Amino acid sequence: MNITLDKIDFGKLEQSVVFLYGDEVSNRSLPFKKEELAYLANRRVEDNESTVIFNRLPHKIYVKNFDSEKPNNETLENLRRAAADIHKMLTDEKIECVAVTGEGVIPEEVVAFVEGLHMADYKFDKYKTKKDGHIKEVVVSQHILENKDLTENVNLWRRIDVCRDWVNEPVMYLNAPKFADIIAAEAKKVGNVKCTVLEQRKIESLKMGGLLAVNRGSEDEARFVVLEYKPANRLNKKPIALVGKGVMYDTGGLNIKPNDYMTEMKSDMAGAATMASALFAAAENHLPVYLMAFLPMTDNRPGKNAYAADDILTMYDGTTVEITNTDAEGRLLLADAIAYADQQDPELIIDAATLTGAAVRTFGTGAIAVMQQDADKYYNLLSIMGNQVYERLAPLPFWKEYDKMLKSNVADMINCNLNSQAGTITAGRFLAHFAHHPYIHLDIAGVAYYGKPESFYGVGASGYGIRLLYAFFQTYEATR
Ligand code: BES
Ligand code: ZN
Ligand code: ZN
């Protein structure tokens, strides 16, 4: 989707138009006749949500009124969702070019609408021989937006698209070595990001026991990708360390996932994809924050030398772990990555992982389960930004008393408690063992991938969390 700024001439319409209005539409509003204004005023009283369509054949005007009285973040989210509905109306009509303008709207509201339109337009259709409809051109009225705001947002939205492509790609085309190569190529393209790919031999010499164990059943090598974006005008001396779960496919390993529990597990690398994408977006827009990303990658398979329950691993930091279930694999590679990140003396560690089915059962599809340790001020900002962009954080207790559920008789810890109590918290507690700096854990299992369409997030990979992290970086100064 190509988005540009231009004048919109209602005298001779060159394309269909979406007209947004927050308050009454005044008489000055050129595209409407008196009768139409009266009709709109009526409809506004009767039904505050619907879209009214006026024919200006061969074009149409989609008039969307919204409640500008609601709290700002809700208004914006409603506009994103409205954009998804209108996207469907437009593509049903095979409309490929549309202008967006309005009255009584602020730039933020128009950005939210176009954001929704852009995200709704994403489809993973590269393997479809017959493509679905897309909107190719969006012209935003130049009296509402400035070029630099649009460019910054378009960069961010393109990153969300790319992330969704990575997560949607089946493992047969995207294994760990390939994903590492793609990220390295992307870093080169972005320019101001340094990328280091640790290959199998290096991972072995570093003794990353968690990542290596999960990789043992795989035909493919593991990778550990490190990204660094270090701008000259950075606010933070020490980096923010972003850690992302990169399980390219999660079969469960020898504790193999039963029947249809395995489907969609190509999305188990969404944490790594999200973190890389958030860092690239920050770098492309030259945000003044020092970021590093640590991305451990492998698939989890029951190959002939696969790790097994009862194995005892020695992790990168020396901790020993008794395996109770090979399907609790994410925390093993994340533990090594967190310990490795921890050695860089970061200001803050944030991880993102499709870690537990329990997070999906607890919070459903509209919230990230969050836990934190010694990171109040960062967590507070992140949570505020979550409300603002509507990718919201749902906190869980993170008490050390939960650690006893991870006690092992033969090693320092077990990887997973088998009584299925507090599954999301104990997974987080396992990870917290490896972090000795302020730490925020994001379990994105409920939001990273949607089996059914979710408004402007669509179906499949959602890119959920990138806008959240980007907003956090944008406002990071508030933590100084
Ligand atoms: N990748 C899964 C978690 C998951 C499940 C993400 C469903 C998205 C949707 C993870 O590796 C896993 O298998 N977790 C197990 C842990 C269990 C063995 C303690 C789970 O949640 O069932
Ligand atoms: Zn698993
Ligand atoms: Zn997993």
Short mmCIF file of N, CA and C and ligand atoms in Angstrom, two decimals, residues 245 250 257 265 268 325 327-331 354-358 360-361 416-417 445, ligand 1:
data_model
loop_
_atom_site.label_atom_id
_atom_site.label_comp_id
_atom_site.label_asym_id
_atom_site.label_seq_id
_atom_site.Cartn_x
_atom_site.Cartn_y
_atom_site.Cartn_z
N LYS A 245 12.06 -14.94 21.64
CA LYS A 245 12.01 -16.40 21.42
C LYS A 245 11.93 -16.69 19.93
N ASP A 250 7.54 -25.45 16.73
CA ASP A 250 7.48 -26.15 18.01
C ASP A 250 6.59 -27.38 17.89
N LYS A 257 3.46 -32.58 20.65
CA LYS A 257 2.14 -31.96 20.82
C LYS A 257 1.08 -32.86 20.20
N MET A 265 2.17 -23.60 15.04
CA MET A 265 3.41 -23.47 15.81
C MET A 265 4.59 -22.95 14.97
N ASP A 268 5.99 -19.71 16.53
CA ASP A 268 6.68 -19.73 17.82
C ASP A 268 7.99 -18.92 17.80
N ASN A 325 9.75 -31.64 30.73
CA ASN A 325 8.89 -31.68 29.54
C ASN A 325 9.61 -30.93 28.41
N ASP A 327 8.47 -29.87 25.77
CA ASP A 327 7.63 -28.85 25.13
C ASP A 327 7.77 -27.48 25.83
N ALA A 328 8.39 -27.46 26.98
CA ALA A 328 8.69 -26.18 27.64
C ALA A 328 10.09 -25.77 27.20
N GLU A 329 10.25 -25.61 25.87
CA GLU A 329 11.57 -25.40 25.28
C GLU A 329 11.95 -23.93 25.20
N GLY A 330 10.94 -23.07 25.06
CA GLY A 330 11.22 -21.65 24.84
C GLY A 330 12.07 -21.07 25.96
N ARG A 331 11.72 -21.41 27.17
CA ARG A 331 12.42 -20.85 28.33
C ARG A 331 13.88 -21.30 28.37
N THR A 354 6.26 -16.26 22.71
CA THR A 354 5.02 -17.04 22.70
C THR A 354 5.27 -18.22 23.63
N LEU A 355 5.18 -17.95 24.93
CA LEU A 355 5.78 -18.88 25.89
C LEU A 355 4.82 -19.93 26.43
N THR A 356 3.59 -19.52 26.76
CA THR A 356 2.70 -20.48 27.43
C THR A 356 1.27 -20.46 26.91
N GLY A 357 0.73 -21.65 26.73
CA GLY A 357 -0.69 -21.77 26.42
C GLY A 357 -1.53 -21.21 27.56
N ALA A 358 -0.98 -21.24 28.76
CA ALA A 358 -1.72 -20.71 29.92
C ALA A 358 -2.00 -19.22 29.78
N VAL A 360 -2.68 -17.72 27.02
CA VAL A 360 -3.83 -17.62 26.11
C VAL A 360 -5.11 -17.91 26.90
N ARG A 361 -5.04 -18.93 27.74
CA ARG A 361 -6.24 -19.30 28.50
C ARG A 361 -6.60 -18.22 29.52
N CYS A 416 9.95 -27.11 34.06
CA CYS A 416 8.51 -26.85 34.03
C CYS A 416 7.82 -27.69 35.08
N ASN A 417 6.94 -27.04 35.86
CA ASN A 417 6.18 -27.77 36.87
C ASN A 417 5.05 -28.53 36.20
N ALA A 445 1.89 -15.08 23.82
CA ALA A 445 1.25 -16.26 23.22
C ALA A 445 -0.18 -15.98 22.74
N1 BES B 1 5.02 -22.42 22.18
C1 BES B 1 4.33 -23.01 23.25
C2 BES B 1 3.31 -22.08 23.90
C3 BES B 1 2.12 -21.70 23.07
C4 BES B 1 0.97 -22.46 23.10
C5 BES B 1 2.12 -20.54 22.32
C6 BES B 1 -0.13 -22.08 22.36
C7 BES B 1 1.01 -20.16 21.57
C8 BES B 1 -0.12 -20.94 21.60
C9 BES B 1 5.30 -23.45 24.35
O1 BES B 1 6.57 -23.82 23.95
C10 BES B 1 4.68 -24.63 25.02
O2 BES B 1 4.60 -25.64 24.38
N2 BES B 1 4.27 -24.46 26.26
C11 BES B 1 3.65 -25.50 26.98
C12 BES B 1 4.32 -25.55 28.32
C13 BES B 1 3.96 -26.77 29.11
C14 BES B 1 4.69 -27.99 28.58
C15 BES B 1 4.35 -26.53 30.54
C16 BES B 1 2.19 -25.14 27.13
O3 BES B 1 1.88 -23.96 27.35
O4 BES B 1 1.35 -26.02 26.97
#
